[in-house]
Coordinates of C-alpha atoms in Angstrom, one line a residue:
M233 CA 38.1 -53.6 -14.2
A234 CA 39.7 -55.5 -17.3
P235 CA 38.1 -57.6 -18.9
R236 CA 38.7 -61.4 -18.4
L237 CA 39.6 -63.6 -21.2
A238 CA 37.8 -67.1 -21.9
E239 CA 41.3 -68.7 -22.4
D240 CA 42.8 -70.4 -19.5
G241 CA 40.7 -67.6 -17.4
V242 CA 38.0 -70.6 -16.0
E243 CA 36.2 -70.5 -13.1
V244 CA 36.9 -73.3 -10.5
D245 CA 34.4 -73.4 -8.0
G246 CA 34.9 -75.4 -4.6
V247 CA 38.5 -76.7 -6.0
E248 CA 41.5 -75.4 -4.9
E249 CA 44.4 -75.3 -7.8
S250 CA 47.9 -74.5 -7.4
F251 CA 49.2 -70.9 -8.6
P252 CA 51.8 -72.0 -11.6
G253 CA 54.9 -70.0 -11.6
K254 CA 54.3 -68.9 -8.0
V255 CA 57.0 -69.0 -5.5
E256 CA 56.6 -71.1 -2.6
L257 CA 57.4 -69.1 0.6
T258 CA 56.7 -71.5 3.2
E259 CA 59.9 -73.3 4.8
S260 CA 60.9 -75.0 7.5
T261 CA 61.0 -73.0 10.8
P262 CA 64.7 -72.3 11.7
N263 CA 65.4 -72.0 15.2
A264 CA 65.5 -68.5 17.1
N265 CA 69.5 -68.3 16.7
E266 CA 69.1 -68.6 13.6
T267 CA 66.4 -66.4 12.9
E268 CA 68.0 -63.4 14.9
G269 CA 71.2 -64.1 13.4
S270 CA 69.1 -63.5 9.7
D271 CA 67.5 -60.5 11.0
E272 CA 70.6 -59.0 12.0
K273 CA 72.4 -59.7 8.7
N274 CA 69.3 -58.4 6.9
D275 CA 69.1 -55.4 8.8
K276 CA 73.2 -54.9 7.9
N277 CA 72.3 -55.4 4.3
E278 CA 69.4 -52.8 4.3
E279 CA 71.5 -50.1 6.2
E280 CA 74.3 -50.7 3.8
E281 CA 72.0 -50.0 0.9
E282 CA 70.7 -47.0 2.2
Q283 CA 74.1 -45.6 2.7
Q284 CA 74.8 -46.3 -1.1
L285 CA 71.3 -45.0 -2.1
F286 CA 72.4 -41.6 -4.1
V287 CA 75.4 -43.3 -5.8
F288 CA 75.7 -41.6 -9.3
M289 CA 74.1 -43.8 -11.9
K290 CA 73.9 -46.5 -9.7
G291 CA 70.0 -47.3 -10.1
I292 CA 70.3 -46.6 -13.8
K293 CA 73.1 -48.9 -14.4
E294 CA 71.2 -51.7 -12.7
D295 CA 68.0 -51.3 -14.7
L296 CA 69.6 -51.0 -18.0
A297 CA 71.7 -54.3 -17.5
A298 CA 68.5 -56.1 -16.2
R299 CA 66.3 -55.1 -18.6
G300 CA 68.9 -54.9 -21.7
P301 CA 69.3 -58.5 -22.4
L302 CA 64.9 -58.9 -22.2
Y303 CA 64.2 -55.8 -24.5
K304 CA 64.1 -58.0 -28.0
S305 CA 61.9 -60.3 -26.1
D306 CA 59.9 -57.5 -25.5
W307 CA 58.9 -57.3 -29.5
G308 CA 58.3 -61.1 -29.9
R309 CA 55.4 -63.1 -30.7
P310 CA 52.8 -62.9 -28.0
K311 CA 51.8 -66.0 -26.5
S312 CA 47.9 -64.7 -27.0
I313 CA 47.6 -62.4 -29.7
F314 CA 44.0 -61.8 -28.7
T315 CA 44.7 -60.9 -25.3
V316 CA 47.3 -58.0 -26.3
I317 CA 44.6 -56.6 -29.0
N318 CA 41.9 -56.8 -26.0
A319 CA 44.7 -54.9 -23.6
T320 CA 44.9 -52.6 -26.7
V321 CA 41.6 -51.3 -27.1
F322 CA 40.7 -51.3 -23.3
A323 CA 43.6 -49.2 -22.5
F324 CA 42.8 -46.8 -25.1
V325 CA 38.9 -46.6 -23.7
I326 CA 40.0 -46.1 -20.6
Q327 CA 42.3 -43.6 -21.1
L328 CA 40.3 -41.7 -24.0
I329 CA 37.2 -40.9 -21.3
P330 CA 39.1 -39.3 -18.5
A331 CA 41.4 -37.8 -21.0
L332 CA 38.3 -35.9 -22.1
I333 CA 37.4 -34.7 -19.1
F334 CA 40.7 -33.5 -17.8
A335 CA 40.9 -31.5 -21.1
E336 CA 37.6 -30.0 -20.4
L337 CA 38.9 -28.9 -16.6
M338 CA 42.3 -27.7 -18.5
D339 CA 40.3 -25.8 -21.2
R340 CA 38.1 -23.4 -18.4
E341 CA 41.2 -23.2 -16.1
T342 CA 43.6 -22.1 -18.9
N343 CA 41.1 -20.0 -21.0
G344 CA 41.6 -22.5 -24.1
N345 CA 45.5 -22.4 -24.6
L346 CA 45.4 -26.3 -23.5
A347 CA 42.1 -28.5 -24.8
T348 CA 41.3 -31.6 -26.0
A349 CA 43.3 -31.7 -29.5
E350 CA 46.3 -30.7 -27.0
T351 CA 45.7 -33.5 -24.4
L352 CA 45.0 -36.3 -26.8
L353 CA 48.2 -35.4 -28.8
S354 CA 50.0 -35.0 -25.5
S355 CA 48.7 -39.0 -24.7
G356 CA 49.5 -40.2 -28.0
I357 CA 53.3 -38.6 -27.8
M358 CA 54.4 -39.9 -24.2
G359 CA 53.0 -43.2 -25.0
I360 CA 55.0 -43.9 -27.9
I361 CA 58.1 -42.6 -26.4
Y362 CA 57.5 -44.4 -23.2
A363 CA 56.4 -48.1 -24.7
I364 CA 59.6 -48.0 -27.0
F365 CA 62.4 -46.7 -24.6
A366 CA 61.0 -47.5 -21.1
G367 CA 62.0 -50.1 -19.1
Q368 CA 58.9 -51.7 -18.0
P369 CA 56.3 -51.1 -20.4
L370 CA 53.4 -51.9 -19.1
T371 CA 52.7 -48.4 -17.1
I372 CA 50.1 -46.5 -19.4
M373 CA 51.1 -42.5 -19.9
G374 CA 48.8 -40.3 -19.9
I375 CA 47.0 -36.9 -18.3
T376 CA 45.8 -37.2 -14.8
G377 CA 43.5 -35.3 -12.9
P378 CA 46.3 -33.5 -10.3
V379 CA 48.1 -32.3 -13.8
A380 CA 45.1 -31.1 -14.8
I381 CA 44.6 -29.0 -11.4
L382 CA 48.0 -28.1 -11.2
L383 CA 48.1 -26.5 -14.8
G384 CA 45.1 -24.4 -14.0
T385 CA 46.2 -23.4 -10.5
S386 CA 49.7 -22.2 -12.1
Y387 CA 48.1 -20.3 -15.1
G388 CA 48.0 -17.0 -13.1
L389 CA 51.6 -16.9 -12.3
T390 CA 52.0 -15.7 -16.5
E391 CA 50.8 -12.3 -15.3
T392 CA 52.9 -12.5 -12.3
F393 CA 55.8 -12.8 -14.4
N394 CA 54.3 -10.9 -17.2
A395 CA 55.1 -13.5 -19.7
E396 CA 53.2 -14.8 -22.5
Y397 CA 51.9 -18.2 -21.6
F398 CA 53.8 -20.6 -23.8
P399 CA 56.8 -19.4 -23.2
F400 CA 56.4 -19.4 -19.5
F401 CA 55.1 -23.2 -20.4
F402 CA 58.1 -24.1 -22.3
W403 CA 60.2 -23.2 -19.3
I404 CA 58.0 -25.1 -16.8
C405 CA 58.3 -28.4 -18.9
I406 CA 62.0 -28.0 -19.5
W407 CA 63.1 -27.4 -15.5
A408 CA 60.4 -30.1 -14.4
G409 CA 62.0 -32.8 -17.0
L410 CA 65.7 -31.4 -15.8
M411 CA 64.6 -32.6 -12.5
H412 CA 63.1 -35.8 -13.3
I413 CA 66.3 -36.4 -15.4
I414 CA 69.1 -35.6 -12.2
S415 CA 66.8 -37.1 -9.9
S416 CA 66.6 -40.7 -11.7
M417 CA 70.5 -40.2 -12.0
I418 CA 71.3 -39.9 -8.1
G419 CA 69.0 -42.4 -7.1
L420 CA 65.9 -40.1 -5.7
V421 CA 63.2 -42.1 -6.8
H422 CA 63.6 -44.1 -3.9
L423 CA 62.2 -41.6 -1.7
V424 CA 59.1 -43.3 -3.0
W425 CA 59.1 -45.8 -0.7
K426 CA 59.0 -43.1 2.1
V427 CA 55.2 -42.6 1.0
T428 CA 52.9 -44.7 3.8
P429 CA 49.3 -44.9 3.4
F430 CA 48.9 -42.1 5.4
T431 CA 50.1 -39.7 2.4
S432 CA 48.6 -42.1 -0.1
Q433 CA 44.9 -42.1 1.7
I434 CA 45.3 -38.2 1.9
F435 CA 46.5 -38.0 -1.5
E436 CA 43.0 -39.9 -2.5
F437 CA 41.0 -37.9 -0.6
F438 CA 42.0 -34.8 -2.0
I439 CA 41.6 -35.8 -5.6
A440 CA 38.2 -37.1 -4.8
T441 CA 37.1 -34.1 -3.1
T442 CA 38.4 -32.0 -5.8
F443 CA 36.6 -34.0 -8.5
I444 CA 33.1 -34.0 -6.8
Y445 CA 33.3 -30.0 -6.2
A446 CA 34.5 -29.5 -9.5
A447 CA 31.5 -32.2 -11.1
V448 CA 29.1 -30.2 -8.8
R449 CA 30.4 -26.1 -9.5
D450 CA 30.1 -27.1 -13.1
L451 CA 26.8 -28.4 -13.3
I452 CA 24.6 -25.9 -10.7
Q453 CA 26.5 -23.0 -11.3
P454 CA 25.7 -21.9 -14.9
I455 CA 21.9 -22.6 -14.2
Y456 CA 20.4 -18.6 -14.3
L457 CA 17.9 -18.2 -11.5
G458 CA 15.8 -15.1 -11.2
Q459 CA 17.4 -12.9 -13.4
G460 CA 15.2 -11.9 -16.4
D461 CA 13.7 -14.2 -19.1
Y462 CA 16.3 -16.5 -20.1
R463 CA 14.1 -19.6 -20.7
V464 CA 16.1 -21.3 -23.2
D465 CA 19.1 -20.6 -21.8
R466 CA 18.4 -21.6 -18.9
S467 CA 16.6 -25.0 -19.9
A468 CA 19.7 -25.7 -21.5
Q469 CA 21.8 -25.5 -18.5
Y470 CA 18.8 -27.8 -16.7
A471 CA 19.3 -30.5 -19.5
T472 CA 23.0 -30.1 -18.8
L473 CA 22.5 -31.2 -15.3
M474 CA 20.0 -33.8 -16.4
I475 CA 22.5 -35.2 -18.6
G476 CA 25.3 -35.2 -16.1
L477 CA 23.1 -36.9 -13.8
V478 CA 22.1 -39.8 -16.2
T479 CA 25.9 -39.8 -17.3
F480 CA 26.9 -40.5 -13.6
G481 CA 24.1 -42.9 -12.4
V482 CA 24.6 -45.1 -15.5
A483 CA 28.5 -45.1 -15.1
W484 CA 28.3 -45.7 -11.4
G485 CA 25.4 -48.5 -11.9
L486 CA 27.5 -50.3 -14.4
H487 CA 30.7 -50.2 -12.1
F488 CA 29.0 -52.8 -9.9
A489 CA 27.7 -54.8 -12.9
E490 CA 29.8 -57.7 -11.5
Q491 CA 28.4 -58.1 -8.4
W492 CA 25.1 -58.8 -10.3
V493 CA 23.3 -62.0 -10.1
I494 CA 21.6 -61.3 -13.6
L495 CA 23.2 -62.0 -17.1
T496 CA 26.7 -64.1 -17.7
R497 CA 30.0 -63.2 -16.3
Q498 CA 31.4 -62.2 -19.5
V499 CA 28.6 -59.7 -20.0
R500 CA 29.1 -58.4 -16.3
T501 CA 32.5 -57.9 -16.9
F502 CA 32.3 -56.0 -19.9
L503 CA 29.4 -53.7 -18.8
T504 CA 31.9 -52.9 -15.7
S505 CA 35.0 -52.4 -17.8
Y506 CA 33.4 -50.1 -20.3
N507 CA 31.0 -48.4 -17.9
T508 CA 32.2 -45.1 -19.0
L509 CA 31.9 -45.4 -22.6
L510 CA 28.6 -46.8 -22.5
A511 CA 27.7 -43.8 -20.0
V512 CA 28.7 -41.0 -22.7
V513 CA 26.8 -43.0 -25.7
I514 CA 23.5 -43.2 -23.7
A515 CA 23.9 -39.4 -22.3
T516 CA 25.0 -38.6 -25.7
A517 CA 22.1 -39.9 -27.2
L518 CA 19.5 -38.8 -24.8
S519 CA 21.2 -35.4 -25.5
Y520 CA 19.8 -35.5 -29.2
L521 CA 15.9 -36.5 -28.2
P522 CA 13.5 -34.1 -29.2
G523 CA 13.2 -31.4 -26.8
V524 CA 16.6 -31.8 -24.8
D525 CA 18.8 -29.8 -27.2
L526 CA 16.5 -26.5 -27.6
S527 CA 18.7 -24.7 -30.0
E528 CA 17.5 -21.6 -31.8
N529 CA 19.5 -20.2 -34.8
G530 CA 22.7 -21.6 -33.3
A531 CA 21.7 -20.0 -29.8
G532 CA 20.3 -21.7 -26.3
G533 CA 21.3 -25.0 -27.6
L534 CA 23.5 -27.7 -25.0
D535 CA 27.1 -26.9 -24.9
R536 CA 29.1 -29.6 -26.1
V537 CA 32.9 -30.6 -26.1
N538 CA 34.7 -27.2 -27.4
I539 CA 36.7 -28.6 -30.4
M540 CA 36.6 -27.8 -34.2
A541 CA 35.3 -30.8 -36.1
P542 CA 36.8 -31.7 -38.3
W543 CA 40.3 -30.9 -36.5
D544 CA 42.7 -29.2 -38.9
W545 CA 45.5 -30.3 -36.7
Q546 CA 46.4 -27.4 -35.4
P547 CA 46.5 -25.9 -32.0
T548 CA 43.5 -25.2 -30.5
A549 CA 44.7 -21.2 -29.2
D550 CA 45.9 -19.0 -32.1
R551 CA 49.7 -19.9 -32.1
P552 CA 52.4 -21.7 -34.2
W553 CA 53.2 -25.7 -32.9
V554 CA 56.6 -24.6 -32.3
T555 CA 57.2 -22.6 -29.2
D556 CA 59.6 -19.7 -29.4
P557 CA 61.2 -20.0 -26.0
F558 CA 62.3 -16.4 -25.7
S559 CA 59.9 -14.5 -27.0
G560 CA 57.3 -12.7 -24.8
I561 CA 59.2 -13.9 -21.8
D562 CA 62.5 -12.3 -19.8
A563 CA 65.1 -13.8 -17.6
R564 CA 62.7 -13.3 -14.8
G565 CA 59.8 -15.3 -16.3
I566 CA 62.5 -18.1 -17.2
F567 CA 63.6 -18.5 -13.8
G568 CA 60.3 -18.1 -12.1
A569 CA 59.1 -21.7 -14.4
I570 CA 60.9 -23.0 -11.8
I571 CA 58.6 -23.2 -9.1
P572 CA 56.0 -24.8 -11.0
G573 CA 58.3 -27.4 -12.8
F574 CA 59.4 -28.4 -9.2
M575 CA 55.7 -28.7 -8.2
F576 CA 55.6 -31.2 -11.3
F577 CA 58.8 -33.0 -10.2
L578 CA 56.9 -33.3 -6.1
L579 CA 53.5 -34.4 -7.8
F580 CA 55.2 -36.9 -10.2
I581 CA 58.2 -38.6 -8.0
I582 CA 54.9 -40.1 -6.1
D583 CA 51.9 -40.1 -8.7
H584 CA 54.0 -42.2 -11.2
N585 CA 56.1 -43.9 -9.3
V586 CA 53.5 -45.2 -7.0
S587 CA 51.3 -46.2 -10.8
S588 CA 54.7 -47.7 -11.9
I589 CA 54.8 -49.8 -8.5
L590 CA 51.3 -51.1 -8.6
T591 CA 51.3 -51.9 -12.0
Q592 CA 54.0 -54.4 -11.3
S593 CA 52.4 -55.5 -8.2
P594 CA 53.5 -58.8 -7.4
K595 CA 50.2 -60.6 -7.8
L596 CA 50.4 -59.8 -11.3
N597 CA 52.7 -62.6 -11.9
L598 CA 55.4 -60.6 -14.0
K599 CA 58.8 -62.4 -15.0
K600 CA 60.5 -59.4 -16.1
P601 CA 62.4 -57.2 -13.7
P602 CA 61.5 -53.6 -13.0
A603 CA 63.4 -50.5 -14.2
Y604 CA 62.1 -47.3 -11.9
H605 CA 65.3 -45.1 -12.3
W606 CA 65.3 -45.6 -16.0
D607 CA 61.7 -45.5 -16.4
F608 CA 61.8 -41.8 -14.3
F609 CA 64.8 -40.9 -16.7
V610 CA 62.4 -41.5 -20.0
L611 CA 59.6 -39.7 -18.3
G612 CA 62.0 -36.7 -17.7
I613 CA 62.5 -37.0 -21.6
T614 CA 58.8 -36.8 -22.3
F615 CA 58.8 -33.4 -21.1
I616 CA 60.8 -32.1 -24.3
P617 CA 58.2 -32.7 -26.6
C618 CA 55.3 -31.2 -24.4
A619 CA 57.5 -28.0 -24.3
I620 CA 58.3 -27.5 -27.8
L621 CA 54.1 -28.1 -28.8
G622 CA 52.8 -26.8 -25.9
L623 CA 51.4 -30.1 -24.6
P624 CA 50.2 -30.5 -21.2
P625 CA 52.8 -33.3 -19.8
G626 CA 51.8 -37.0 -18.3
N627 CA 52.7 -39.7 -16.3
G628 CA 51.5 -43.2 -15.2
L629 CA 47.8 -43.5 -15.1
I630 CA 46.1 -44.8 -12.0
P631 CA 44.0 -46.9 -12.0
Q632 CA 44.3 -47.3 -16.0
A633 CA 48.4 -48.8 -16.0
P634 CA 47.5 -51.2 -13.4
L635 CA 44.2 -52.3 -15.1
H636 CA 45.7 -52.5 -18.7
A637 CA 48.7 -54.9 -16.9
R638 CA 45.6 -56.9 -15.4
A639 CA 43.9 -56.9 -19.0
L640 CA 46.9 -58.6 -20.1
C641 CA 47.0 -61.7 -17.7
T642 CA 45.3 -64.9 -18.0
R643 CA 43.9 -65.8 -14.4
K644 CA 41.7 -68.4 -13.1
Y645 CA 39.7 -68.4 -9.9
V646 CA 40.2 -70.8 -7.1
T647 CA 37.6 -71.3 -4.3
D648 CA 39.2 -71.7 -0.9
S649 CA 37.9 -73.6 1.9
R650 CA 35.8 -71.0 3.1
G651 CA 34.0 -71.1 0.1
V652 CA 35.9 -67.7 -0.9
K653 CA 36.8 -67.0 -4.7
H654 CA 40.4 -66.0 -5.3
E655 CA 41.7 -64.9 -8.5
V656 CA 45.2 -66.3 -9.2
V657 CA 47.3 -65.0 -12.3
T658 CA 48.7 -68.0 -14.3
H659 CA 50.5 -66.0 -17.3
C660 CA 50.8 -62.0 -18.1
E661 CA 52.0 -60.9 -21.3
E662 CA 54.5 -58.8 -21.1
Q663 CA 55.1 -56.6 -24.4
R664 CA 55.5 -53.2 -25.8
Y665 CA 53.0 -53.8 -28.6
S666 CA 49.8 -53.1 -26.5
G667 CA 51.6 -49.8 -25.1
L668 CA 52.5 -48.7 -28.4
G669 CA 49.0 -49.5 -29.6
Q670 CA 47.0 -47.6 -26.8
A671 CA 49.0 -44.5 -27.8
L672 CA 48.5 -44.9 -31.5
L673 CA 45.1 -45.0 -31.3
M674 CA 45.2 -41.2 -29.5
F675 CA 45.6 -40.5 -33.1
V676 CA 42.6 -42.2 -34.5
A677 CA 40.6 -40.4 -31.7
L678 CA 42.4 -36.7 -33.2
A679 CA 41.0 -37.9 -36.5
S680 CA 37.7 -38.6 -34.9
F681 CA 37.0 -35.1 -33.4
E682 CA 33.6 -34.9 -35.8
V683 CA 32.2 -37.6 -33.3
I684 CA 33.9 -36.5 -29.8
S685 CA 32.1 -33.1 -30.8
W686 CA 28.7 -34.9 -30.5
I687 CA 29.4 -35.2 -26.7
P688 CA 27.9 -32.9 -24.6
R689 CA 30.0 -30.9 -21.7
G690 CA 27.4 -31.9 -19.1
C691 CA 28.4 -35.8 -19.6
L692 CA 31.9 -34.9 -19.0
F693 CA 30.6 -33.3 -16.0
G694 CA 28.7 -36.3 -14.6
L695 CA 31.9 -38.5 -15.2
F696 CA 33.7 -36.3 -12.7
L697 CA 31.3 -36.7 -10.3
Y698 CA 31.7 -40.6 -11.2
L699 CA 35.8 -40.3 -10.6
G700 CA 35.2 -37.9 -7.6
M701 CA 32.8 -41.2 -6.1
G702 CA 34.6 -43.6 -7.3
A703 CA 38.0 -42.2 -5.8
L704 CA 36.2 -41.9 -2.7
H705 CA 35.0 -45.5 -2.9
G706 CA 37.1 -47.5 -0.6
N707 CA 38.9 -44.6 0.7
E708 CA 39.8 -45.7 4.1
I709 CA 39.5 -41.6 5.5
W710 CA 36.0 -41.5 4.1
E711 CA 35.3 -45.5 5.6
R712 CA 36.5 -44.5 8.9
M713 CA 34.6 -41.0 8.6
V714 CA 31.3 -43.2 7.6
M715 CA 32.1 -45.4 10.9
C716 CA 32.1 -42.7 13.3
F717 CA 28.5 -42.4 13.2
M718 CA 27.7 -46.2 13.4
M719 CA 26.9 -47.6 17.0
A720 CA 30.0 -49.5 18.1
K721 CA 28.7 -52.8 18.1
K722 CA 27.7 -52.0 14.4
R723 CA 31.2 -51.3 13.1
P724 CA 33.1 -54.1 11.2
D725 CA 35.2 -56.3 12.5
I726 CA 38.6 -55.4 10.9
P727 CA 42.1 -54.7 13.1
I728 CA 41.8 -51.0 13.5
V729 CA 38.3 -51.5 15.4
R730 CA 39.6 -54.3 17.4
E731 CA 43.1 -53.0 18.4
V732 CA 42.9 -49.3 18.4
K733 CA 41.3 -47.0 20.8
W734 CA 38.1 -45.9 19.0
S735 CA 39.1 -41.9 20.1
T736 CA 42.3 -43.1 19.0
V737 CA 40.7 -43.9 15.5
Q738 CA 38.6 -40.6 15.5
I739 CA 41.6 -38.2 16.0
Y740 CA 43.6 -39.5 13.4
T741 CA 40.9 -39.7 10.9
F742 CA 40.3 -35.8 11.8
V743 CA 44.2 -35.2 11.3
Q744 CA 44.0 -37.0 8.2
A745 CA 40.5 -35.2 7.1
A746 CA 41.8 -31.9 7.8
C747 CA 45.1 -32.5 5.8
G748 CA 43.0 -33.5 2.7
L749 CA 40.6 -30.5 3.1
S750 CA 43.4 -28.1 3.5
V751 CA 45.4 -29.2 0.5
F752 CA 42.0 -29.1 -1.3
A753 CA 41.0 -25.3 0.2
V754 CA 44.6 -24.0 -1.0
A755 CA 44.5 -25.7 -4.4
Q756 CA 41.1 -24.5 -5.3
F757 CA 40.7 -21.2 -3.2
A758 CA 44.4 -19.7 -2.9
S759 CA 46.0 -17.5 -5.2
V760 CA 49.2 -19.7 -4.5
G761 CA 46.9 -22.9 -5.5
Y762 CA 50.1 -24.4 -7.7
I763 CA 52.1 -25.3 -4.4
Y764 CA 49.6 -28.1 -3.5
P765 CA 52.2 -30.9 -4.6
A766 CA 54.4 -29.2 -1.8
L767 CA 52.0 -29.6 0.9
L768 CA 51.4 -33.3 -0.4
T769 CA 54.8 -34.1 -0.1
A770 CA 55.2 -32.5 3.4
L771 CA 52.7 -35.2 4.4
V772 CA 55.8 -37.8 4.1
P773 CA 57.7 -35.9 7.0
L774 CA 54.7 -35.0 8.8
R775 CA 53.9 -38.6 9.5
S776 CA 57.6 -39.7 9.8
Y777 CA 58.7 -36.7 12.3
I778 CA 55.7 -35.8 14.0
L779 CA 52.9 -38.5 14.0
S780 CA 55.3 -41.0 15.1
R781 CA 56.0 -38.5 18.1
V782 CA 51.7 -38.4 18.8
F783 CA 50.6 -41.6 18.1
S784 CA 52.5 -45.3 19.6
E785 CA 54.2 -47.4 17.1
A786 CA 51.8 -50.1 18.2
D787 CA 48.8 -47.7 16.8
L788 CA 50.4 -46.6 13.8
K789 CA 50.8 -50.6 13.0
Y790 CA 46.9 -50.3 12.1
L791 CA 46.3 -46.8 11.6
D792 CA 49.4 -46.6 8.8
P793 CA 49.8 -50.0 7.7
S794 CA 52.2 -49.8 5.5
A795 CA 53.3 -53.6 5.6
E796 CA 49.5 -54.6 5.1
T797 CA 49.5 -57.2 2.4
D798 CA 46.8 -57.5 -0.6
E799 CA 45.4 -60.4 1.3
E800 CA 45.1 -58.6 4.5
L801 CA 43.2 -55.4 2.7
E802 CA 41.0 -58.0 0.5
E803 CA 39.9 -59.4 4.6
E804 CA 38.9 -55.8 5.5
Q805 CA 37.0 -54.9 2.3
R806 CA 35.5 -58.2 2.9
A807 CA 34.6 -57.5 6.4
I808 CA 33.3 -54.3 5.6
R809 CA 31.0 -55.4 2.8
H810 CA 30.0 -58.2 5.0
N811 CA 29.2 -55.4 7.3
R812 CA 26.9 -53.5 5.1
N813 CA 25.3 -56.8 3.6
D814 CA 27.0 -56.2 0.5
S815 CA 28.9 -59.5 -1.5
F816 CA 32.5 -59.4 -1.6
D817 CA 34.6 -61.1 -4.4
D818 CA 38.1 -60.4 -4.5
S819 CA 37.6 -61.1 -8.4
N820 CA 35.3 -58.0 -8.1
D821 CA 37.8 -55.8 -6.6
D822 CA 37.3 -52.0 -7.7
G823 CA 40.9 -52.3 -9.4
P824 CA 44.1 -50.6 -8.3
H825 CA 44.1 -47.4 -6.2
F826 CA 46.4 -45.3 -4.1
G827 CA 45.0 -47.1 -1.3
H828 CA 46.9 -50.5 -2.5
F829 CA 50.4 -48.6 -2.0
H830 CA 51.6 -50.4 1.0
P831 CA 55.5 -49.9 0.4
E832 CA 56.6 -52.4 3.1
A833 CA 55.1 -55.6 1.9
I834 CA 55.4 -54.6 -1.5
K835 CA 59.1 -53.9 -1.1
N836 CA 59.3 -57.1 1.0
E837 CA 57.6 -59.4 -1.5
L838 CA 59.7 -58.1 -4.8
K839 CA 62.6 -58.7 -2.3
K840 CA 61.6 -62.2 -1.7
R841 CA 61.0 -62.3 -5.8
K842 CA 64.3 -61.0 -6.3
S843 CA 66.2 -63.1 -4.4
S844 CA 64.6 -66.6 -5.6
K845 CA 65.5 -65.7 -9.0
E846 CA 61.9 -65.8 -10.4
F847 CA 62.2 -62.7 -12.8
S848 CA 63.6 -63.6 -16.7
D849 CA 66.9 -65.2 -16.8
G850 CA 68.0 -62.7 -19.0
A851 CA 68.6 -60.3 -16.3
T852 CA 72.1 -60.5 -15.7
V853 CA 72.0 -58.6 -12.9
P854 CA 69.2 -58.3 -10.0
P855 CA 67.1 -55.5 -10.6
S856 CA 67.3 -52.4 -8.3
L857 CA 64.8 -51.3 -6.3
P858 CA 63.7 -47.7 -6.2

């Protein structure tokens, strides 16, 4: 969660204050005839807009016309330089730690071809390109868990096509980049609005399951039991397990620091915001205590991050930086790379655009319009340096990108008539410096490999477990699975419990859990695990054309709440926390995640802002929606 600034971010108890810049949505109630006519007109306009969806270059032209006049102002002097510096450092830290984790996963799954050096370099180069050329630069680019999984599962395809890895990888990136560029030109980005909570919840559940499995596997599997005299090695593996559990415990405990009743709000916010960094520091220091690392003559000690320190600015594998795309690969391999390239496209059209939309959430009170089509075009361009240099591609990060935008906001806390605190944004620093700055700091990290080499691998596995548990915490599928074991009278008073027959909720939850676990099983254990993005994408038509026939629309309104607003989501979370006897304050939210993507509600709010001309006057053309 992003640090709250002292400037203007004043906590106001017992007083309701207005939301500066917020559009007043309450209007005089129209009569029935006017309402009906207005609804028919809106439906007709939406139908015409849908028919014009695939007009060539329509979305990109509108995005450039809307954002072009504002480009100079993006480089203007921020209202609060301290806020921008704070957000820059914060974005760097919350991206660096997961990047190290995913680098460790890729290092394992690709036999050392893609590791820490390639991951950090990729994040830096992509971040610079996106910060300078993207329409909406607040989205933070980096390597995600799904990317690491896809690169690992597709690694074996090189043997299938009898190709060397990096030429094959070059063509994966080229095909994927072309698909991104073409799809942005013809308006396919709009399809992200077809993703409902049914799919986003399963996506999040799949990621949580995968991370938890990988963490437990890597912490437990190396331990030798009953295999001769391996006392030194075995002690190192037990020490790795202990360090992993300590790292997880510290990160998970500090995750909830803002709900503590001790210490000041500023201290609690700092502990929550930098919990992963603090966990790494504490666990690394623990690993150097006498008796923990029992290395003897370079053997039997703790495994640490696999990097050469100091780094000589060369690739991890024995290869040149610039890839020869025609060496060690034939035409069959070149065209075979289309398969994983298409998987990247399917993954990013959901993952990146959901990240971009959440980063520009209406509650952040942004004044500059979005540019979804152009941004997806720029994302396609970032595949080119990845192809040439042999770097893992990346996309918008969740939750890091929305948290970066939130860190740029000046907020105040308002207590409503029920005594519940609400966070409102009074201003957001919409600029390009913080995105560019955090990308440049990746090169500082590359020059600091000596420090990174101190980190024990068990620490990263513990953080993997933390990320998995964090994704599971608050996931609606998991919450409903827990409620299935509750007595009926103990379940929280939320719409899905009140309005839907509980046996129907159980069936729906079983369908979602089965889908998530099936995708997990394919990704982890099947030889064709690289197709998992296609399976996730197939959930969209499954929801639209099959589940809509199995479940009634009245039930799906609550089971798959695509029109649920942030306020309604907060009310549900408040009821669930109250049911657990936990305190809930919407200023203590866990941060944006896939569960916050309610497309109809977000789209409606963006349309209201668009029609009310709340965006900056420099936008000469109304901003397009994806």
